Coordinates of C-alpha atoms (C1' of nucleotides) in Angstrom, one line a residue:
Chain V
X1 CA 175.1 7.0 73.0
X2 CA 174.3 8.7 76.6
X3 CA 172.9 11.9 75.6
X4 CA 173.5 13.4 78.8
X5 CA 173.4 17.5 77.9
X6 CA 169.9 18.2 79.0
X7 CA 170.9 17.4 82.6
X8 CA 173.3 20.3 83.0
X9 CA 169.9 22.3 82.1
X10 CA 167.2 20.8 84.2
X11 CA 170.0 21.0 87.4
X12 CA 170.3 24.4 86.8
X13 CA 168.6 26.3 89.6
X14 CA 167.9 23.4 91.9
X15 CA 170.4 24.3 94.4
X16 CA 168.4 27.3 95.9
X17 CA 165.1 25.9 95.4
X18 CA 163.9 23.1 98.0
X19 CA 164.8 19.6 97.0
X20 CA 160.9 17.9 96.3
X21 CA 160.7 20.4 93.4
X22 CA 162.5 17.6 91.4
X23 CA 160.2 15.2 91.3
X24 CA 157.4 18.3 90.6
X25 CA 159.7 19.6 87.7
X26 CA 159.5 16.2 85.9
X27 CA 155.8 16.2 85.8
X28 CA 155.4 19.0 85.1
X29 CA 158.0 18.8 82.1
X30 CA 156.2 15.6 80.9
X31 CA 152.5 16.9 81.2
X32 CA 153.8 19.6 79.3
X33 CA 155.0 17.2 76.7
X34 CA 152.1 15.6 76.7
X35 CA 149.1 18.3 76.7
X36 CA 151.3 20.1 74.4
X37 CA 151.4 16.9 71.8
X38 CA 155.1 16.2 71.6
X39 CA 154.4 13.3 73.1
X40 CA 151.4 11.8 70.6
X41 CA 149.2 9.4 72.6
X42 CA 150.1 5.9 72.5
X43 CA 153.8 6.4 72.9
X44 CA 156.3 4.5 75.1
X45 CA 157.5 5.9 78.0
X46 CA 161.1 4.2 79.1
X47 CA 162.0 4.3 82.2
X48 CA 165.7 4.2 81.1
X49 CA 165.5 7.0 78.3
X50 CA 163.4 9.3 80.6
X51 CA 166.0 9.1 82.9
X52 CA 168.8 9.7 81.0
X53 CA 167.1 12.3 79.6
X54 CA 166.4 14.5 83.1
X55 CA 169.7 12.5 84.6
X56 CA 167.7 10.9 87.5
X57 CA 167.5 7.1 88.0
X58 CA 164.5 5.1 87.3
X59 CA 163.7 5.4 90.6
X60 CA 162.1 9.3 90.3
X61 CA 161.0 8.6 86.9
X62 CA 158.8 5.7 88.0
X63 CA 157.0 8.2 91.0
X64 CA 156.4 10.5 87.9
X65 CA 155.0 7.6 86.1
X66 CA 153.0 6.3 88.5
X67 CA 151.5 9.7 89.4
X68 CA 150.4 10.6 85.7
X69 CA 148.8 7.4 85.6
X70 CA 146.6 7.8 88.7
X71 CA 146.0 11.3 86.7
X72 CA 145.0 8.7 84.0
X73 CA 147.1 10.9 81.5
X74 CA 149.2 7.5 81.1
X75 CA 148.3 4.2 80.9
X76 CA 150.5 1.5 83.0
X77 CA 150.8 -1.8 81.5
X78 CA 152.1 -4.4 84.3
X79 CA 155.5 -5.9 82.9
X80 CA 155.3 -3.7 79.6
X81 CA 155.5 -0.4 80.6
X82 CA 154.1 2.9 80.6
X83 CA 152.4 4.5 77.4
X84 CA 150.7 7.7 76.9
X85 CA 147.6 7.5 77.3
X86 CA 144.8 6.7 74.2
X87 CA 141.1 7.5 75.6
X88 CA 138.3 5.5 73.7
X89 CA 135.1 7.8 72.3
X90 CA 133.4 6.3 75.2
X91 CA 136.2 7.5 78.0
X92 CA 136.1 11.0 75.7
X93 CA 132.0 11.2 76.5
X94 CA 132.4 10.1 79.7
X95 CA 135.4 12.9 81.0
X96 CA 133.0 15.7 79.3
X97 CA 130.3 14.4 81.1
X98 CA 132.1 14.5 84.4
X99 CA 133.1 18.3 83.3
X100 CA 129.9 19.5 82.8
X101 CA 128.8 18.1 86.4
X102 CA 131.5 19.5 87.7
X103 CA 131.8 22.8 86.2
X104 CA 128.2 23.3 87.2
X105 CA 129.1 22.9 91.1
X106 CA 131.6 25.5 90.5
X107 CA 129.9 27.5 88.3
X108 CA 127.4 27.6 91.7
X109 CA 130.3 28.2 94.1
X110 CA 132.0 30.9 92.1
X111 CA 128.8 32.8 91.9
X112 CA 128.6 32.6 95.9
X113 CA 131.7 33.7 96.3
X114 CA 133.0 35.9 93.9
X115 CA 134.5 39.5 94.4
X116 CA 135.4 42.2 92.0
X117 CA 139.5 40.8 91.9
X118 CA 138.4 37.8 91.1
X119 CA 136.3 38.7 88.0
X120 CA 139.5 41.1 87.3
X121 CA 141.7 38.1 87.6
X122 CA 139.1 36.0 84.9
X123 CA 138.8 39.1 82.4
X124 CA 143.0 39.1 82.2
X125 CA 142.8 35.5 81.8
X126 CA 140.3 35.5 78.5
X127 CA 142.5 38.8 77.5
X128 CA 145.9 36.4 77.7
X129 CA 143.8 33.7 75.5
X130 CA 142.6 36.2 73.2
X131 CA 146.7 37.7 72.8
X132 CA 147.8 33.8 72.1
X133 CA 145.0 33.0 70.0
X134 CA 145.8 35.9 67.6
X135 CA 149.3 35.4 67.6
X136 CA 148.5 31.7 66.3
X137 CA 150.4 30.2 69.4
X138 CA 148.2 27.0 69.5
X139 CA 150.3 25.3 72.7
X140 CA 150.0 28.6 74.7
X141 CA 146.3 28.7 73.7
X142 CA 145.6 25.3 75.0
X143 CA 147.2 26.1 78.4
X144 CA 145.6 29.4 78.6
X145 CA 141.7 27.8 78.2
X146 CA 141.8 25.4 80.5
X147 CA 144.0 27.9 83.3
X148 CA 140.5 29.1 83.1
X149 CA 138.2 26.7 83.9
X150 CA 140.8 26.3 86.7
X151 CA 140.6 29.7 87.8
X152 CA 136.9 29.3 88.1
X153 CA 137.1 26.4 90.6
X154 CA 139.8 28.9 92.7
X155 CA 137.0 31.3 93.0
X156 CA 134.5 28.4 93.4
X157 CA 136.8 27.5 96.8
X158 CA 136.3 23.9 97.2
X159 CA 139.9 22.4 96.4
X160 CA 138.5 18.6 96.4
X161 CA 136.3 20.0 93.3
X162 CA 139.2 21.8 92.1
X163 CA 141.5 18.6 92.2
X164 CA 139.4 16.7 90.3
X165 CA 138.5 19.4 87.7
X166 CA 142.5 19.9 87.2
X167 CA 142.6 16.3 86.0
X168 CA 139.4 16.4 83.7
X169 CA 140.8 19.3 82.2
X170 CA 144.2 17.3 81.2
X171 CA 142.5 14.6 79.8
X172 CA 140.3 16.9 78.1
X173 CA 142.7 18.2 76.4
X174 CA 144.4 14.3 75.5
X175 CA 141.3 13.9 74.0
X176 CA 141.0 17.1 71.9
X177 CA 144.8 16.2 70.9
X178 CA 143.1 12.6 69.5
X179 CA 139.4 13.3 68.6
X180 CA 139.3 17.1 67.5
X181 CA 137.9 17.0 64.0
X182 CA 139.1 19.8 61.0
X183 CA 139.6 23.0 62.3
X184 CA 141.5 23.5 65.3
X185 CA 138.5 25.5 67.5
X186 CA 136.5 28.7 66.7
X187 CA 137.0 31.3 69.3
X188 CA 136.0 30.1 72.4
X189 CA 137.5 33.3 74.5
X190 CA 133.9 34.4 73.4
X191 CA 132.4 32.2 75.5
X192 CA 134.5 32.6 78.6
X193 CA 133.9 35.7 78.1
X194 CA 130.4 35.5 78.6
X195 CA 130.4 33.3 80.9
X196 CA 131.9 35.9 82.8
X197 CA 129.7 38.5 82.7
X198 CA 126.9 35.9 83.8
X199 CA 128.8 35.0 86.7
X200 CA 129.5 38.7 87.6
X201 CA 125.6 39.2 86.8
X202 CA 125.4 36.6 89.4
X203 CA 123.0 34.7 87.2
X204 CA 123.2 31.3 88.2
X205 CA 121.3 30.1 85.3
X206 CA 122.6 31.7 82.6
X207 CA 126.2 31.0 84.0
X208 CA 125.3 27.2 84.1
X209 CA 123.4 27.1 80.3
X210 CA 126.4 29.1 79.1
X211 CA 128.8 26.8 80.2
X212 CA 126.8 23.7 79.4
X213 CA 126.9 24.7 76.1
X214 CA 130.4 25.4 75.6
X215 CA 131.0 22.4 77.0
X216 CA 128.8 20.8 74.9
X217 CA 130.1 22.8 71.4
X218 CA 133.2 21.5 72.7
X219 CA 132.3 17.9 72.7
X220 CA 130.6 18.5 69.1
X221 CA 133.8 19.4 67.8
X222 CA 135.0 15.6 68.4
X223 CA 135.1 13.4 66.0
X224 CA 133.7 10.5 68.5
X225 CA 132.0 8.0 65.7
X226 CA 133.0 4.6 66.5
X227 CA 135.9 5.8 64.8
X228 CA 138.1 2.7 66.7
X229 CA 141.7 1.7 65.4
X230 CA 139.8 -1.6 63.9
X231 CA 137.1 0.1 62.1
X232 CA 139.8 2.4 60.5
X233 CA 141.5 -0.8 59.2
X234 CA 138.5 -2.2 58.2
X235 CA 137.5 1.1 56.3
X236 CA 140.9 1.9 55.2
X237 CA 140.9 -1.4 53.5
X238 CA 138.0 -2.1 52.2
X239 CA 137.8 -2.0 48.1
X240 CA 134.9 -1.7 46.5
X241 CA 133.2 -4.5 46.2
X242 CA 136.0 -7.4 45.8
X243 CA 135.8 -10.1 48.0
X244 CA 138.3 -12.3 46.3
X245 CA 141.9 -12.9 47.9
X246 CA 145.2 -12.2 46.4
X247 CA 144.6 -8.6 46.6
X248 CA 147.8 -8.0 48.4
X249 CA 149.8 -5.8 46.1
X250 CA 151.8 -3.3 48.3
X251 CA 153.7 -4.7 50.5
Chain L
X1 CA 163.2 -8.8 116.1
X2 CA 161.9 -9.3 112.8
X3 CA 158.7 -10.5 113.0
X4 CA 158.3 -12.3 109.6
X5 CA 155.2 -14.6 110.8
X6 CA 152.7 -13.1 108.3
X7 CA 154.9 -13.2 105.6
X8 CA 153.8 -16.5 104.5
X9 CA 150.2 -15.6 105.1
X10 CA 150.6 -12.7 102.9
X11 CA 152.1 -14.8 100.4
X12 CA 149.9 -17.9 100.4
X13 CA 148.2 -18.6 97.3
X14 CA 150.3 -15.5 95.3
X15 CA 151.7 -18.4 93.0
X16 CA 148.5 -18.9 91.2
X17 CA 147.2 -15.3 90.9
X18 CA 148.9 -12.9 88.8
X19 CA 151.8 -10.6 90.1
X20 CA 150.3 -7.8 90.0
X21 CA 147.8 -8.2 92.7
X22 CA 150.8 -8.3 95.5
X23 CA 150.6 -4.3 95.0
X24 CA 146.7 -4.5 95.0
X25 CA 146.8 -6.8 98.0
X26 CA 149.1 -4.7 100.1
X27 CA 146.9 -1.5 99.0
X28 CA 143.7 -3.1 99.9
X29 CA 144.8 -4.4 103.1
X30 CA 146.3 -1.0 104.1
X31 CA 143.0 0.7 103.0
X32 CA 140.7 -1.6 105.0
X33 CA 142.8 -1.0 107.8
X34 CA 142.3 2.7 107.7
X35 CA 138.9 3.4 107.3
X36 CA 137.7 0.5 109.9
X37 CA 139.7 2.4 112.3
X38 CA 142.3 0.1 113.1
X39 CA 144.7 2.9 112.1
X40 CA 143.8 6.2 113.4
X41 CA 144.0 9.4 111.6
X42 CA 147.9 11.4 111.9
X43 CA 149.0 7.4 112.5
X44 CA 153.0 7.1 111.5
X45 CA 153.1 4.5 108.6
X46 CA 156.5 3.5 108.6
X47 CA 158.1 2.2 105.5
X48 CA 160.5 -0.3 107.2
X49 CA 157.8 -1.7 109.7
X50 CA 155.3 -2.1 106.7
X51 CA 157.6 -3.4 104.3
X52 CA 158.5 -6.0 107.3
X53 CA 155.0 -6.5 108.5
X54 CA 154.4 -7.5 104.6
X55 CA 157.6 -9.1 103.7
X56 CA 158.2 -7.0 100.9
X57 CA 160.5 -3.9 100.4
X58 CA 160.4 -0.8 101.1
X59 CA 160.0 -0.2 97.2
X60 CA 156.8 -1.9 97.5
X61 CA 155.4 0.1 100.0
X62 CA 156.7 3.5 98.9
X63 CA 154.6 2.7 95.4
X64 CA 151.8 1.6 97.8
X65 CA 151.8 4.7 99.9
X66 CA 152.1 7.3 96.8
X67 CA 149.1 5.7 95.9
X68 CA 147.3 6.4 99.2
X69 CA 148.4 10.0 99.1
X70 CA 146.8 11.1 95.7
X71 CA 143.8 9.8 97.1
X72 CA 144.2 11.8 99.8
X73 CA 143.7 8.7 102.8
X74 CA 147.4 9.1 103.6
X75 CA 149.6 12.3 103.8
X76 CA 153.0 12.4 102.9
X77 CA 155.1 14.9 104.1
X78 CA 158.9 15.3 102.3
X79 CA 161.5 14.0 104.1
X80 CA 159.0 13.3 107.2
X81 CA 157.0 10.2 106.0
X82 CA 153.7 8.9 105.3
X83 CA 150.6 9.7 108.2
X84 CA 146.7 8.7 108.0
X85 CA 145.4 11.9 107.0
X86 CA 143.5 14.2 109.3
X87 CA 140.8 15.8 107.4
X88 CA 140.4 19.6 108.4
X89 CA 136.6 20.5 109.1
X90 CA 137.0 22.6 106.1
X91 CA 137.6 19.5 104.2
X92 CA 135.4 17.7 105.8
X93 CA 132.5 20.0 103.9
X94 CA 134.7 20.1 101.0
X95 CA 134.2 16.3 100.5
X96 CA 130.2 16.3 101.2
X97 CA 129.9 19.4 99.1
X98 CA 132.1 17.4 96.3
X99 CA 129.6 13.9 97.6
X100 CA 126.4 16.1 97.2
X101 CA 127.0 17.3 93.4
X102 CA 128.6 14.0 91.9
X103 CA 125.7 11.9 93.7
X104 CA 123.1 14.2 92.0
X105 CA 125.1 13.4 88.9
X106 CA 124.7 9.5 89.6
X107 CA 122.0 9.5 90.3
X108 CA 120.6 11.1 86.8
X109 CA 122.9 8.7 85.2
X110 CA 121.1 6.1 87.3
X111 CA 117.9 6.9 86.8
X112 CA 118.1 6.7 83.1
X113 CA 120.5 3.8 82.4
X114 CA 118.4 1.2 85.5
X115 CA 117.9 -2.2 85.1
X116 CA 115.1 -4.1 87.4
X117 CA 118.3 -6.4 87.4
X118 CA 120.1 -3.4 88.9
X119 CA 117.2 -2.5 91.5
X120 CA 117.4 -6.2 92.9
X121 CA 121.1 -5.5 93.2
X122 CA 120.5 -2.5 95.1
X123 CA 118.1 -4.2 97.6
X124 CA 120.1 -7.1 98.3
X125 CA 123.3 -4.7 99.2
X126 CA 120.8 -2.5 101.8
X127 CA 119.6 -6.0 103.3
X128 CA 122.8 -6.6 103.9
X129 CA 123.7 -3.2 105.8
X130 CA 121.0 -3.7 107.6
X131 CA 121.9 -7.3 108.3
X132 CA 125.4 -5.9 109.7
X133 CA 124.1 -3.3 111.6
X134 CA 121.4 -5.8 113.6
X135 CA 124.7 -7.9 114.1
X136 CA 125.9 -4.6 115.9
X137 CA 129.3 -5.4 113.2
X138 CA 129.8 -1.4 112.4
X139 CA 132.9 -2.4 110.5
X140 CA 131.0 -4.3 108.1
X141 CA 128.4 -1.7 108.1
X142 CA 130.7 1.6 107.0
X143 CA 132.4 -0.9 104.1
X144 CA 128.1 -2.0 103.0
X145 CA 127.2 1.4 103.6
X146 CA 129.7 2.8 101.4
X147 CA 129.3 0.4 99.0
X148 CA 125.6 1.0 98.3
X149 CA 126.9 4.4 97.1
X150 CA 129.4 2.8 94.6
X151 CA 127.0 0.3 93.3
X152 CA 124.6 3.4 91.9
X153 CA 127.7 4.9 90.5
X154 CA 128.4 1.8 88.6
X155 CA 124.7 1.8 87.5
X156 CA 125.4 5.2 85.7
X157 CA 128.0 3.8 84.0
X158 CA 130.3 6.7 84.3
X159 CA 133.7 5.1 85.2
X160 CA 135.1 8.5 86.0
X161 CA 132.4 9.8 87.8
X162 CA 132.4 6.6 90.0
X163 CA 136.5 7.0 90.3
X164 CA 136.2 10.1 92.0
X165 CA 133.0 8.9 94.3
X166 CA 134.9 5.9 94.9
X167 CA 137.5 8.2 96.1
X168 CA 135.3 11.0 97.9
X169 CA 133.5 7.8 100.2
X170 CA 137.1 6.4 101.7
X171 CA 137.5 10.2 102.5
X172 CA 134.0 10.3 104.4
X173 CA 134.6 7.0 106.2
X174 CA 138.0 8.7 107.5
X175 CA 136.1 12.0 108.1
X176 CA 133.6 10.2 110.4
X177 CA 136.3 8.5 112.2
X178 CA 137.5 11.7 113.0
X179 CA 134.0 14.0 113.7
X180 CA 131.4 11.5 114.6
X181 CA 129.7 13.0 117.7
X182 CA 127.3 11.1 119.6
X183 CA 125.6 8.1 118.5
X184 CA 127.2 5.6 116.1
X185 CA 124.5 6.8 113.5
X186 CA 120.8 6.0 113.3
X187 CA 119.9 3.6 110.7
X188 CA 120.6 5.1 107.2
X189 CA 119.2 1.8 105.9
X190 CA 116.1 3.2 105.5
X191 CA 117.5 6.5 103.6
X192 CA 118.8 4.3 101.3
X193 CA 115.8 2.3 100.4
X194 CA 113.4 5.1 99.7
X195 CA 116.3 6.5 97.2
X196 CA 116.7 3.1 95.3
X197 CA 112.3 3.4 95.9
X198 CA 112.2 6.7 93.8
X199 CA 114.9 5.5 91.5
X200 CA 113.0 2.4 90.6
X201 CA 109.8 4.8 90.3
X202 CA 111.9 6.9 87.7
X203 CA 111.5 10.1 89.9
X204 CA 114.4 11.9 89.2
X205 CA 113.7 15.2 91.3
X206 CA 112.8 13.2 94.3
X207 CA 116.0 11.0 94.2
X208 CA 118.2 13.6 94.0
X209 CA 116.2 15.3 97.2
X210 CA 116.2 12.0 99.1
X211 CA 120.2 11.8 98.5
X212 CA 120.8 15.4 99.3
X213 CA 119.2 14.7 102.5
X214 CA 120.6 11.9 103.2
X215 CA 124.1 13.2 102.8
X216 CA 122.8 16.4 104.8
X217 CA 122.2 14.2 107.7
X218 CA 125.7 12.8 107.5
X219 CA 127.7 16.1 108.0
X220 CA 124.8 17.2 110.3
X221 CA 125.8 14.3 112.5
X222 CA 130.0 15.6 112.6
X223 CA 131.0 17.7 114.9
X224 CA 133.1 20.5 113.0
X225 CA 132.4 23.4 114.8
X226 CA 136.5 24.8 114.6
X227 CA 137.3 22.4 117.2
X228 CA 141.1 21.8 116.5
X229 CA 143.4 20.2 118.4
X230 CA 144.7 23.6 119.6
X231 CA 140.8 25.3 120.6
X232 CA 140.8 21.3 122.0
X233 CA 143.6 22.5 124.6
X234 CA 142.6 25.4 125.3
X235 CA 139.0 24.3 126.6
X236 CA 140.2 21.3 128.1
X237 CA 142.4 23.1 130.6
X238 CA 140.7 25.9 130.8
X239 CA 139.3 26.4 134.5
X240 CA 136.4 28.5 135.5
X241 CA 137.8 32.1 136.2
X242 CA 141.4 31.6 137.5
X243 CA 143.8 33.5 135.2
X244 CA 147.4 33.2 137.9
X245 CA 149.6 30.9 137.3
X246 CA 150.9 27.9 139.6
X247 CA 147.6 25.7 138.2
X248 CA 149.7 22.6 137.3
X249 CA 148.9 20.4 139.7
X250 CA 148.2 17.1 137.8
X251 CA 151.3 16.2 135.6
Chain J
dT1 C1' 166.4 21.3 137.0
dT2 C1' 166.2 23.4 132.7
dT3 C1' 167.9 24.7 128.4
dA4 C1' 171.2 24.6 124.4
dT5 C1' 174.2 22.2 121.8
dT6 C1' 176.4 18.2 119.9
dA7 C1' 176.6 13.4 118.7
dT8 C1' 174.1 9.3 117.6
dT9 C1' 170.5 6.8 115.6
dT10 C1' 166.7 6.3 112.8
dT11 C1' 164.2 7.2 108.5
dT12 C1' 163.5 8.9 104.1
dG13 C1' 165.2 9.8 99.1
dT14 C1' 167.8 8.1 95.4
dA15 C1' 170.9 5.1 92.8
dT16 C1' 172.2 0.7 91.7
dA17 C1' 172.1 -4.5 91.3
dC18 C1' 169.7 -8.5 90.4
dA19 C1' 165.5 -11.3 89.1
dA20 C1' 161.5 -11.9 86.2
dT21 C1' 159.0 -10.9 82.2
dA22 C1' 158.5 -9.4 77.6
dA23 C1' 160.4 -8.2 73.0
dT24 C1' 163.6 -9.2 69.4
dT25 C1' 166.6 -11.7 66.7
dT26 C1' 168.4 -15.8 64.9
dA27 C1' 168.0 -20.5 63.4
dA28 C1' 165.6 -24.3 61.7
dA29 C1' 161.8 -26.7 59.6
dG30 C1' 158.1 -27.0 56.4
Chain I
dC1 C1' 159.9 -17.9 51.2
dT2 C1' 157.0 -18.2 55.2
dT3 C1' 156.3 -19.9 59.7
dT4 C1' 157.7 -21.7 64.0
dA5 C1' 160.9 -22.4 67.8
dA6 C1' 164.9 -21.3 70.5
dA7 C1' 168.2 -18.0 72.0
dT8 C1' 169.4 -13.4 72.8
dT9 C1' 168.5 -8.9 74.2
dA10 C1' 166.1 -5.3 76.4
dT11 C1' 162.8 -3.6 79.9
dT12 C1' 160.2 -3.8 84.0
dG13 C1' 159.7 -5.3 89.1
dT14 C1' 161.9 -5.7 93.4
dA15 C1' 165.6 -5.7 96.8
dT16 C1' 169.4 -3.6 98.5
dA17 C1' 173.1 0.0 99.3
dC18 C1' 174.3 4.4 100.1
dA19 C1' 173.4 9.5 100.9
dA20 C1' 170.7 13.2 103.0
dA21 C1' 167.7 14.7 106.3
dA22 C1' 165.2 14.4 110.5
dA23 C1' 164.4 12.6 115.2
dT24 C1' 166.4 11.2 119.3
dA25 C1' 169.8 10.8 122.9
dA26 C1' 173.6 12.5 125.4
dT27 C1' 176.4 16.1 127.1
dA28 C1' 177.5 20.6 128.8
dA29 C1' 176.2 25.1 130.3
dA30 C1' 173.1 28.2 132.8

DNA sequence: TTTATTATTTTTGTATACAATAATTTAAAG
DNA sequence: CTTTAAATTATTGTATACAAAAATAATAAA
C-alpha cells in the first residue's frame, strides 16, 4: 500500500545541492502539477498521500501547503483540508484586472530601462513559444507565455511588482485551465511579439494599448457567464417545460 | 523561568470563538507589534521565546512566522531564524513605486463603484486620524492612517488589488520606522480629505494627482540617500583629516 | 593579550505522537 | 427502502522528540 518508489527519485541529487531546496522542489513539483492541470481544480490535497508520495512528513508538506495558499493557488479549509483551488468568474475578472494594472507599471518600467540584451532575451522567449506552440506541446506553451510577462517585469526592475505579477500570472493560468472556452488560444506569440517591438520603439503608448488588449482578448476567451456550479445544475436539469415530480428516472 | 503569565490572557475567551482565530490572534498580535515599533527592524524573533510568550508550540509559531515572511514583514533566513525585516532603500522605492500604481488603480475602481455611504465612511476614518494625531497617540495614527488607504481599496472592490495594498502599507509603516528623518510627519489628514473631496466630485484625473502626491511626499520625507549601516560607520568615525592610526581612544 | 581551535549549548528543521474534528460506515427506526 | 443516529475510521491541528546546524563558551597556542 506505501508506494514509496518516487522517493528514491526526488532524493536523487539532493546531497550536493543545499538542503532548503527541498522544501523549493515540492512547490515547485506541485505548481507544476497544478498550472499544468494534472491536478484539476477542486481536488484534495492530503497531507498523508503528498508525503508519501515525495517521502517527507507532513510536516514539509504542510509549509508547501500553506505557501501555495498564500499564493492563493490552493484554498485551505480549517479542519478539512487543502484543495486546489476553484476561482469564481468574479475572482477570474478581478486577477485580470489586477494584471492589466500591473502589466501597465511594468510595461512603463521596462521601457525606462531596457537595453538591447534584454529585448534579445524577450525575442528568444516569443521564438521558444512559437517552437512549443507548433510542436503542439500545450504544457510547455503555457509555461513559456507567462515566463514572458515575467521576463518583462525583470527588465521593468521593481521585484515587489515582479512578486506580485508572478502570482497573477499562476492564477491566471488556474483560471484559463477552468474558464477557457472552445479552442485552446489563437497565437498569442503574435502579440508578444509586438509588444516587443513597441517597447523597443520605446512607445509607451502603444506598448500599454497593445498589452491592454491582449490582456483583454485574453479575458474574452473566458467563458465568465454566471456559469456557477448551481446554475449548471439548474441548466443541466431543467426539461422542457415539466414541472411535475416523479421525473427521477436515472438513478 | 518560564514565564507562562499571559498564557491565560491569550487564551481568555478562545472557548467561544472558533479555533481558528488562535493562528489569526497570534498573527495579528505579532503584526501590531511590528509596525508600532515595539519590535524593531533585524529584531531576533525566537521560536521558543514566542511559542512561550504565547503558550503555544513552536508549530504554531513556525506557521505564524512563514506567514510573516511571504509578506515580507519578517525575514527568514535557513537555518538562522526569523528577523523583522530591514527594508533596503531600494526597496523602500520599490514599495512606493508598487503604492503609487496600485493606488491609481484604486482609486479608478473607487471612483466608479462610490457610495455617498462610502464617502461618509471615508470621512469618519480621517476624523479619526486626525483625532489621534491631536491626542499626540502616533501609534494609533500609522494603524488610521493606513487604514484610510485600505478602506478605498475595499471601495473598488477588487479583493486582490486590496490584498496586495494591504500588504505594500505594513511594508511602508516598517519602511518609515526605518527612514523617517526629521519630524514625525506633518498632518497628512488634510491630503487625505481633498482625495476623498475629488473622489466624491467624480474627478478621476485629479484623485489620482492628489494621491500621487501625497505618496510623493511620503518617500520625500525618508531619508534613503545609500546610507547603510556600513556608509553609517564609516561617517560616524570618521574624523576631520587624520588618516594614522592609534585613534581609538573611546572603547 | 590575541587568535585559533575544540567543546558545549542553543536553535532550527523534520519526524512522530497524540488530540480534536470531520467523514464514513453501520445499525436501527420509520 | 429511505432516513436518522451512533459508532467507526480517517484526517487535520498541535505538541513533543530527535537530528542537524549554528552560535557560544572554553581551551590552547602564538
Amino acid at each position: 500500500m506505501s508506494r514509496t518508489a518516487p522517493t528514491a527519485a526526488l532524493n536523487r541529487g539532493s546531497r550536493a545541492s543545499p538542503k532548503v531546496s527541498q522544501n523549493d522542489f515540492i512547490y515547485e513539483e506541485m505548481l507544476d502539477a497544478i498550472l499544468e492541470q494534472r491536478l484539476a481544480p477542486g481536488t484534495k490535497l492530503s497531507e498523508d498521500t503528498l508525503g508519501e508520495i515525495f517521502g517527507v512528513s507532513r510536516t514539509v508538506i504542510r509549509t508547501v501547503l500553506q505557501r501555495l495558499a498564500h499564493e492563493r493557488i490552493v484554498r485551505i479549509q480549517p479542519n478539512r483540508g487543502a484543495f486546489v483551488s476553484e476561482p469564481s468568474p468574479e475572482e477570474a475578472r478581478e486577477v485580470l484586472q489586477a494584471r492589466r494594472l500591473i502589466e501597465e507599471g511594468i510595461i512603463r518600467g521596462a521601457v525606462r530601462n531596457q537595453s538591447p540584451e534584454d529585448i534579445q532575451e524577450l525575442n528568444q522567449s516569443v521564438a521558444a513559444e512559437r517552437h512549443s506552440l507548433e510542436n503542439g506541446d500545450h504544457e510547455a506553451w503555457v509555461r513559456l507565455s507567462g515566463d514572458f510577462h515575467l521576463k518583462l517585469a525583470e527588465i521593468a526592475r521593481n521585484q515587489t511588482l515582479s512578486a506580485f505579477l508572478r502570482e497573477l500570472v499562476s492564477r491566471t493560468s488556474l483560471i484559463i485551465v477552468q474558464y477557457q472556452k472552445g479552442a485552446v488560444s489563437p497565437c498569442s506569440c503574435d502579440e508578444h511579439s509586438e509588444i516587443i517591438e513597441a517597447i523597443a520603439a520605446r512607445d509607451e503608448n502603444r506598448a500599454i494599448t497593445l498589452m491592454n488588449t491582449h490582456l483583454q482578448a485574453c479575458e474574452d476567451q473566458l467563458n465568465l457567464c454566471e456559469n456557477d456550479t448551481k446554475a449548471d445544475l439548474y441548466s443541466i436539469f431543467a426539461k422542457p417545460t415539466r414541472k411535475t415530480g416523479k421525473s427521477r428516472g436515472a438513478k
